[in-house]
Amino acid sequence: MPQNIVSETGSTSNASFHDGSNLKVDQMFTTKELLQAKLHDVAMQDYFEYKVVKSNKTLYVVKCINENCKWWVCASKLHNSGYFIIKKYHGAHNYSLASRNMNHRQETYKMIRQKFTSQYVGVSNDPTPKGLVGLVRENFKVGVSYRKDWKARQYAFSLIRGSPEDSFPLLLSYLHMLKVRNPGRGILTVTHIEVHENKKFEFLFVAFGVAIRGFSVMRKVIGFDGTFLKSTCKGTLLIATCQDGNFHCYPIAWGVVDIERDES
């Protein structure tokens, strides 16, 4: 750990300090992304910021954001390999941290996603952007904007649950499994999907066999309504219902369309 400690008032005991990391010359990283993640952690843990001087497929150079500071790292890619090796490294800072920036430039939405993706796995109530702001402040002692946390949240969703584009090819398999797992005791589950000429999603219809069978003893008045979908691809969720003998709603079928119109 660095010799100087940032106090609650922002003062430091020394004007010069080491970054406190285990970085060293000839240290290797299997990918450039791992090197970037390591540098990010070092900057966040020791309350300093750096800027990228040069970045391409074979070279990655960063230096402290303070123009008078000599902290810098130069890493290059090994020939015929994806490994990156640190060629030059100066780990000492020679300025005070008394006025560090609370909106840390290294705390990008991708880094937030990388650190907190586990918060989205296997849970029903996902962290809100406001909750992520608190998590970042608690873990890294830096501030972060609501919009940046919102982008990190959406990015984590796409990595864990897939994007709409990734899910579309799975629709036919999903509908097939609906039929297999919901036989309906003689009345089959009905599914239907329509696509545009360019193979893009247009309409989806689902009616479970058990719901179709139960309709025979319901009141013969069908209600129809829809609600807007607020996902990336928008659209409208439609539902058809009727009433049982006690005037309770009984769902019959569901559909996903672009808008409520005659064709849908």
mmCIF file of C-alpha atoms in Angstrom:
data_model
loop_
_atom_site.group_PDB
_atom_site.id
_atom_site.type_symbol
_atom_site.label_atom_id
_atom_site.label_comp_id
_atom_site.label_asym_id
_atom_site.label_seq_id
_atom_site.Cartn_x
_atom_site.Cartn_y
_atom_site.Cartn_z
ATOM 1 C CA MET A 1 0.000 0.000 0.000
ATOM 2 C CA PRO A 2 1.194 3.567 -0.569
ATOM 3 C CA GLN A 3 2.855 5.338 2.325
ATOM 4 C CA ASN A 4 0.512 8.296 2.270
ATOM 5 C CA ILE A 5 -3.160 7.805 3.156
ATOM 6 C CA VAL A 6 -5.915 10.100 1.913
ATOM 7 C CA SER A 7 -7.819 11.447 4.891
ATOM 8 C CA GLU A 8 -11.521 12.283 5.060
ATOM 9 C CA THR A 9 -10.675 15.922 4.419
ATOM 10 C CA GLY A 10 -8.627 15.016 1.340
ATOM 11 C CA SER A 11 -5.192 15.810 2.798
ATOM 12 C CA THR A 12 -2.158 13.574 2.415
ATOM 13 C CA SER A 13 0.815 12.969 4.613
ATOM 14 C CA ASN A 14 3.335 12.963 1.752
ATOM 15 C CA ALA A 15 3.534 14.670 -1.619
ATOM 16 C CA SER A 16 5.270 11.675 -3.180
ATOM 17 C CA PHE A 17 4.043 8.101 -3.125
ATOM 18 C CA HIS A 18 4.241 4.761 -4.883
ATOM 19 C CA ASP A 19 1.179 3.305 -6.553
ATOM 20 C CA GLY A 20 1.333 0.363 -4.136
ATOM 21 C CA SER A 21 0.901 -2.247 -6.846
ATOM 22 C CA ASN A 22 2.884 -5.375 -7.718
ATOM 23 C CA LEU A 23 3.495 -4.210 -11.272
ATOM 24 C CA LYS A 24 7.016 -4.763 -12.573
ATOM 25 C CA VAL A 25 9.038 -4.829 -15.758
ATOM 26 C CA ASP A 26 8.723 -8.106 -17.739
ATOM 27 C CA GLN A 27 5.370 -8.889 -16.089
ATOM 28 C CA MET A 28 3.118 -10.616 -18.623
ATOM 29 C CA PHE A 29 -0.645 -10.579 -19.168
ATOM 30 C CA THR A 30 -2.424 -13.112 -21.336
ATOM 31 C CA THR A 31 -4.528 -10.409 -23.030
ATOM 32 C CA LYS A 32 -4.551 -6.662 -23.433
ATOM 33 C CA GLU A 33 -7.901 -6.557 -21.618
ATOM 34 C CA LEU A 34 -6.361 -8.128 -18.497
ATOM 35 C CA LEU A 35 -3.587 -5.543 -18.548
ATOM 36 C CA GLN A 36 -6.151 -2.749 -18.800
ATOM 37 C CA ALA A 37 -8.176 -4.240 -15.935
ATOM 38 C CA LYS A 38 -5.068 -4.445 -13.754
ATOM 39 C CA LEU A 39 -4.139 -0.816 -14.395
ATOM 40 C CA HIS A 40 -7.711 0.203 -13.662
ATOM 41 C CA ASP A 41 -7.619 -1.575 -10.286
ATOM 42 C CA VAL A 42 -4.299 0.061 -9.383
ATOM 43 C CA ALA A 43 -5.664 3.522 -10.209
ATOM 44 C CA MET A 44 -8.907 2.976 -8.301
ATOM 45 C CA GLN A 45 -7.261 1.528 -5.196
ATOM 46 C CA ASP A 46 -4.705 4.326 -4.911
ATOM 47 C CA TYR A 47 -6.879 7.263 -5.923
ATOM 48 C CA PHE A 48 -5.089 8.497 -9.022
ATOM 49 C CA GLU A 49 -6.048 8.827 -12.677
ATOM 50 C CA TYR A 50 -4.135 8.104 -15.841
ATOM 51 C CA LYS A 51 -4.577 8.768 -19.535
ATOM 52 C CA VAL A 52 -3.851 6.564 -22.534
ATOM 53 C CA VAL A 53 -0.922 7.931 -24.527
ATOM 54 C CA LYS A 54 -0.953 5.241 -27.199
ATOM 55 C CA SER A 55 -3.049 2.161 -27.787
ATOM 56 C CA ASN A 56 -3.056 -0.200 -30.748
ATOM 57 C CA LYS A 57 -2.828 -3.929 -31.446
ATOM 58 C CA THR A 58 0.824 -4.159 -30.381
ATOM 59 C CA LEU A 59 1.403 -1.300 -27.917
ATOM 60 C CA TYR A 60 -0.282 0.134 -24.828
ATOM 61 C CA VAL A 61 1.151 3.189 -23.068
ATOM 62 C CA VAL A 62 -0.434 5.090 -20.166
ATOM 63 C CA LYS A 63 0.798 7.899 -17.925
ATOM 64 C CA CYS A 64 -0.511 9.785 -14.928
ATOM 65 C CA ILE A 65 -3.010 12.500 -15.766
ATOM 66 C CA ASN A 66 -0.886 15.001 -13.842
ATOM 67 C CA GLU A 67 1.513 16.517 -16.371
ATOM 68 C CA ASN A 68 4.279 16.891 -13.748
ATOM 69 C CA CYS A 69 4.048 13.282 -12.570
ATOM 70 C CA LYS A 70 6.448 10.612 -13.866
ATOM 71 C CA TRP A 71 4.185 7.587 -13.278
ATOM 72 C CA TRP A 72 3.782 5.645 -16.495
ATOM 73 C CA VAL A 73 3.528 2.123 -17.946
ATOM 74 C CA CYS A 74 4.578 0.917 -21.379
ATOM 75 C CA ALA A 75 3.551 -2.584 -22.496
ATOM 76 C CA SER A 76 3.911 -4.281 -25.857
ATOM 77 C CA LYS A 77 2.583 -7.436 -27.466
ATOM 78 C CA LEU A 78 4.860 -10.447 -27.784
ATOM 79 C CA HIS A 79 5.587 -11.525 -31.334
ATOM 80 C CA ASN A 80 3.218 -14.243 -32.623
ATOM 81 C CA SER A 81 1.321 -14.204 -29.332
ATOM 82 C CA GLY A 82 -1.612 -12.483 -27.662
ATOM 83 C CA TYR A 83 0.432 -11.846 -24.500
ATOM 84 C CA PHE A 84 1.285 -8.303 -23.427
ATOM 85 C CA ILE A 85 4.468 -7.675 -21.442
ATOM 86 C CA ILE A 86 5.419 -4.580 -19.458
ATOM 87 C CA LYS A 87 8.575 -3.114 -20.989
ATOM 88 C CA LYS A 88 8.883 0.087 -18.966
ATOM 89 C CA TYR A 89 7.340 1.045 -15.665
ATOM 90 C CA HIS A 90 7.764 3.942 -13.229
ATOM 91 C CA GLY A 91 5.532 3.427 -10.201
ATOM 92 C CA ALA A 92 6.254 6.569 -8.168
ATOM 93 C CA HIS A 93 4.009 9.630 -8.169
ATOM 94 C CA ASN A 94 5.459 13.012 -7.227
ATOM 95 C CA TYR A 95 2.401 15.140 -6.517
ATOM 96 C CA SER A 96 -0.193 15.547 -3.771
ATOM 97 C CA LEU A 97 -3.514 13.755 -3.814
ATOM 98 C CA ALA A 98 -5.215 16.454 -1.740
ATOM 99 C CA SER A 99 -7.433 17.546 -4.629
ATOM 100 C CA ARG A 100 -8.186 14.291 -6.413
ATOM 101 C CA ASN A 101 -11.188 14.155 -8.754
ATOM 102 C CA MET A 102 -14.166 12.336 -7.235
ATOM 103 C CA ASN A 103 -15.568 11.571 -10.720
ATOM 104 C CA HIS A 104 -12.830 9.112 -11.584
ATOM 105 C CA ARG A 105 -12.145 8.876 -15.332
ATOM 106 C CA GLN A 106 -11.083 5.213 -15.017
ATOM 107 C CA GLU A 107 -14.500 4.264 -13.676
ATOM 108 C CA THR A 108 -16.064 3.662 -17.095
ATOM 109 C CA TYR A 109 -19.372 1.856 -17.564
ATOM 110 C CA LYS A 110 -17.532 -1.220 -18.917
ATOM 111 C CA MET A 111 -15.356 -1.378 -15.798
ATOM 112 C CA ILE A 112 -18.411 -0.987 -13.567
ATOM 113 C CA ARG A 113 -20.033 -3.857 -15.461
ATOM 114 C CA GLN A 114 -16.921 -5.993 -15.063
ATOM 115 C CA LYS A 115 -16.802 -5.448 -11.299
ATOM 116 C CA PHE A 116 -20.496 -5.859 -10.544
ATOM 117 C CA THR A 117 -21.800 -8.333 -13.149
ATOM 118 C CA SER A 118 -22.190 -10.933 -10.371
ATOM 119 C CA GLN A 119 -24.898 -8.701 -8.865
ATOM 120 C CA TYR A 120 -27.152 -9.623 -11.819
ATOM 121 C CA VAL A 121 -26.684 -13.405 -11.877
ATOM 122 C CA GLY A 122 -29.481 -15.560 -10.431
ATOM 123 C CA VAL A 123 -31.329 -12.757 -8.646
ATOM 124 C CA SER A 124 -34.891 -11.553 -9.180
ATOM 125 C CA ASN A 125 -34.359 -7.941 -8.082
ATOM 126 C CA ASP A 126 -31.496 -6.524 -10.104
ATOM 127 C CA PRO A 127 -29.520 -3.539 -8.762
ATOM 128 C CA THR A 128 -30.904 -0.224 -9.960
ATOM 129 C CA PRO A 129 -28.618 2.466 -11.433
ATOM 130 C CA LYS A 130 -29.043 4.389 -8.178
ATOM 131 C CA GLY A 131 -28.027 1.279 -6.245
ATOM 132 C CA LEU A 132 -24.956 0.887 -8.433
ATOM 133 C CA VAL A 133 -23.948 4.470 -7.648
ATOM 134 C CA GLY A 134 -23.900 3.480 -3.984
ATOM 135 C CA LEU A 135 -21.951 0.277 -4.672
ATOM 136 C CA VAL A 136 -19.262 2.157 -6.614
ATOM 137 C CA ARG A 137 -18.991 4.813 -3.907
ATOM 138 C CA GLU A 138 -18.772 2.156 -1.179
ATOM 139 C CA ASN A 139 -16.189 -0.029 -2.931
ATOM 140 C CA PHE A 140 -13.990 2.553 -4.663
ATOM 141 C CA LYS A 141 -14.726 5.795 -2.738
ATOM 142 C CA VAL A 142 -15.390 7.710 -5.945
ATOM 143 C CA GLY A 143 -18.464 9.307 -7.431
ATOM 144 C CA VAL A 144 -20.097 8.177 -10.658
ATOM 145 C CA SER A 145 -22.974 9.557 -12.703
ATOM 146 C CA TYR A 146 -26.422 7.951 -12.871
ATOM 147 C CA ARG A 147 -26.162 7.683 -16.675
ATOM 148 C CA LYS A 148 -22.835 5.825 -16.487
ATOM 149 C CA ASP A 149 -24.288 3.284 -14.052
ATOM 150 C CA TRP A 150 -27.367 2.906 -16.243
ATOM 151 C CA LYS A 151 -25.134 2.066 -19.238
ATOM 152 C CA ALA A 152 -23.166 -0.407 -17.099
ATOM 153 C CA ARG A 153 -26.422 -2.048 -15.995
ATOM 154 C CA GLN A 154 -27.679 -2.426 -19.574
ATOM 155 C CA TYR A 155 -24.301 -3.769 -20.693
ATOM 156 C CA ALA A 156 -24.308 -6.363 -17.908
ATOM 157 C CA PHE A 157 -27.820 -7.441 -18.905
ATOM 158 C CA SER A 158 -26.733 -7.999 -22.506
ATOM 159 C CA LEU A 159 -23.741 -10.108 -21.448
ATOM 160 C CA ILE A 160 -25.650 -12.282 -18.981
ATOM 161 C CA ARG A 161 -29.069 -12.572 -20.619
ATOM 162 C CA GLY A 162 -28.167 -11.891 -24.221
ATOM 163 C CA SER A 163 -29.376 -9.170 -26.543
ATOM 164 C CA PRO A 164 -32.683 -9.212 -28.481
ATOM 165 C CA GLU A 165 -30.683 -10.006 -31.614
ATOM 166 C CA ASP A 166 -29.095 -13.020 -29.873
ATOM 167 C CA SER A 167 -32.455 -14.234 -28.548
ATOM 168 C CA PHE A 168 -34.368 -14.073 -31.834
ATOM 169 C CA PRO A 169 -32.816 -17.272 -33.339
ATOM 170 C CA LEU A 170 -33.893 -19.125 -30.173
ATOM 171 C CA LEU A 171 -37.595 -18.280 -30.525
ATOM 172 C CA LEU A 172 -38.506 -21.359 -32.561
ATOM 173 C CA SER A 173 -36.787 -23.631 -30.038
ATOM 174 C CA TYR A 174 -38.570 -21.845 -27.196
ATOM 175 C CA LEU A 175 -41.981 -22.272 -28.833
ATOM 176 C CA HIS A 176 -41.244 -25.934 -29.499
ATOM 177 C CA MET A 177 -40.439 -26.510 -25.823
ATOM 178 C CA LEU A 178 -43.648 -24.723 -24.828
ATOM 179 C CA LYS A 179 -45.582 -27.327 -26.825
ATOM 180 C CA VAL A 180 -43.547 -30.214 -25.399
ATOM 181 C CA ARG A 181 -43.868 -29.111 -21.758
ATOM 182 C CA ASN A 182 -47.546 -28.079 -22.024
ATOM 183 C CA PRO A 183 -49.343 -30.912 -23.848
ATOM 184 C CA GLY A 184 -52.816 -29.787 -22.684
ATOM 185 C CA ARG A 185 -54.327 -33.298 -22.234
ATOM 186 C CA GLY A 186 -55.600 -33.744 -25.761
ATOM 187 C CA ILE A 187 -55.740 -30.062 -26.692
ATOM 188 C CA LEU A 188 -52.345 -28.957 -27.928
ATOM 189 C CA THR A 189 -50.649 -25.703 -27.101
ATOM 190 C CA VAL A 190 -50.816 -23.384 -30.119
ATOM 191 C CA THR A 191 -47.878 -21.175 -31.091
ATOM 192 C CA HIS A 192 -47.238 -19.112 -34.165
ATOM 193 C CA ILE A 193 -44.553 -16.691 -35.281
ATOM 194 C CA GLU A 194 -44.440 -14.411 -38.299
ATOM 195 C CA VAL A 195 -41.403 -12.635 -39.714
ATOM 196 C CA HIS A 196 -40.853 -9.978 -42.339
ATOM 197 C CA GLU A 197 -39.451 -10.773 -45.759
ATOM 198 C CA ASN A 198 -36.023 -9.759 -44.436
ATOM 199 C CA LYS A 199 -36.362 -12.393 -41.667
ATOM 200 C CA LYS A 200 -37.014 -9.899 -38.883
ATOM 201 C CA PHE A 201 -39.527 -10.530 -36.102
ATOM 202 C CA GLU A 202 -43.095 -9.280 -36.673
ATOM 203 C CA PHE A 203 -45.757 -11.204 -34.671
ATOM 204 C CA LEU A 204 -45.836 -13.905 -31.981
ATOM 205 C CA PHE A 205 -48.882 -15.836 -30.729
ATOM 206 C CA VAL A 206 -49.149 -18.305 -27.805
ATOM 207 C CA ALA A 207 -52.225 -20.126 -26.434
ATOM 208 C CA PHE A 208 -51.659 -22.886 -23.876
ATOM 209 C CA GLY A 209 -53.648 -26.091 -24.303
ATOM 210 C CA VAL A 210 -54.931 -25.979 -20.734
ATOM 211 C CA ALA A 211 -56.259 -22.435 -21.303
ATOM 212 C CA ILE A 212 -58.011 -23.496 -24.515
ATOM 213 C CA ARG A 213 -59.629 -26.472 -22.760
ATOM 214 C CA GLY A 214 -60.840 -24.303 -19.867
ATOM 215 C CA PHE A 215 -62.479 -21.803 -22.217
ATOM 216 C CA SER A 216 -65.324 -24.255 -22.864
ATOM 217 C CA VAL A 217 -66.748 -23.631 -19.363
ATOM 218 C CA MET A 218 -66.181 -19.881 -19.293
ATOM 219 C CA ARG A 219 -68.563 -17.033 -20.068
ATOM 220 C CA LYS A 220 -68.544 -16.509 -23.819
ATOM 221 C CA VAL A 221 -67.385 -12.912 -23.722
ATOM 222 C CA ILE A 222 -63.778 -12.227 -24.697
ATOM 223 C CA GLY A 223 -61.846 -9.176 -23.518
ATOM 224 C CA PHE A 224 -58.854 -7.891 -25.394
ATOM 225 C CA ASP A 225 -56.170 -5.444 -24.282
ATOM 226 C CA GLY A 226 -52.523 -4.559 -24.777
ATOM 227 C CA THR A 227 -49.650 -2.876 -23.014
ATOM 228 C CA PHE A 228 -46.521 -1.233 -24.351
ATOM 229 C CA LEU A 229 -43.208 -3.079 -24.075
ATOM 230 C CA LYS A 230 -40.413 -0.787 -22.905
ATOM 231 C CA SER A 231 -37.512 -2.955 -24.022
ATOM 232 C CA THR A 232 -34.963 -2.072 -26.685
ATOM 233 C CA CYS A 233 -37.143 -3.323 -29.537
ATOM 234 C CA LYS A 234 -40.399 -1.811 -28.188
ATOM 235 C CA GLY A 235 -43.655 -3.404 -29.367
ATOM 236 C CA THR A 236 -46.951 -4.293 -27.687
ATOM 237 C CA LEU A 237 -47.962 -7.268 -25.535
ATOM 238 C CA LEU A 238 -51.552 -8.344 -26.262
ATOM 239 C CA ILE A 239 -53.724 -10.614 -24.121
ATOM 240 C CA ALA A 240 -57.160 -12.122 -24.643
ATOM 241 C CA THR A 241 -59.210 -12.961 -21.532
ATOM 242 C CA CYS A 242 -62.706 -14.036 -20.568
ATOM 243 C CA GLN A 243 -64.587 -14.477 -17.275
ATOM 244 C CA ASP A 244 -65.397 -17.513 -15.221
ATOM 245 C CA GLY A 245 -68.617 -18.048 -13.249
ATOM 246 C CA ASN A 246 -67.379 -15.808 -10.451
ATOM 247 C CA PHE A 247 -66.478 -12.992 -12.841
ATOM 248 C CA HIS A 248 -62.729 -13.604 -12.425
ATOM 249 C CA CYS A 249 -60.423 -12.978 -15.377
ATOM 250 C CA TYR A 250 -59.311 -16.090 -17.243
ATOM 251 C CA PRO A 251 -56.380 -15.704 -19.713
ATOM 252 C CA ILE A 252 -56.787 -17.395 -23.080
ATOM 253 C CA ALA A 253 -53.952 -16.283 -25.359
ATOM 254 C CA TRP A 254 -51.009 -13.900 -25.613
ATOM 255 C CA GLY A 255 -49.379 -12.115 -28.500
ATOM 256 C CA VAL A 256 -46.446 -9.805 -29.164
ATOM 257 C CA VAL A 257 -46.895 -7.341 -32.037
ATOM 258 C CA ASP A 258 -45.541 -4.003 -33.190
ATOM 259 C CA ILE A 259 -48.761 -2.031 -32.578
ATOM 260 C CA GLU A 260 -52.474 -2.746 -32.175
ATOM 261 C CA ARG A 261 -53.857 -2.909 -35.718
ATOM 262 C CA ASP A 262 -55.996 -5.182 -37.920
ATOM 263 C CA GLU A 263 -53.027 -7.196 -39.212
ATOM 264 C CA SER A 264 -51.738 -7.957 -35.732
#
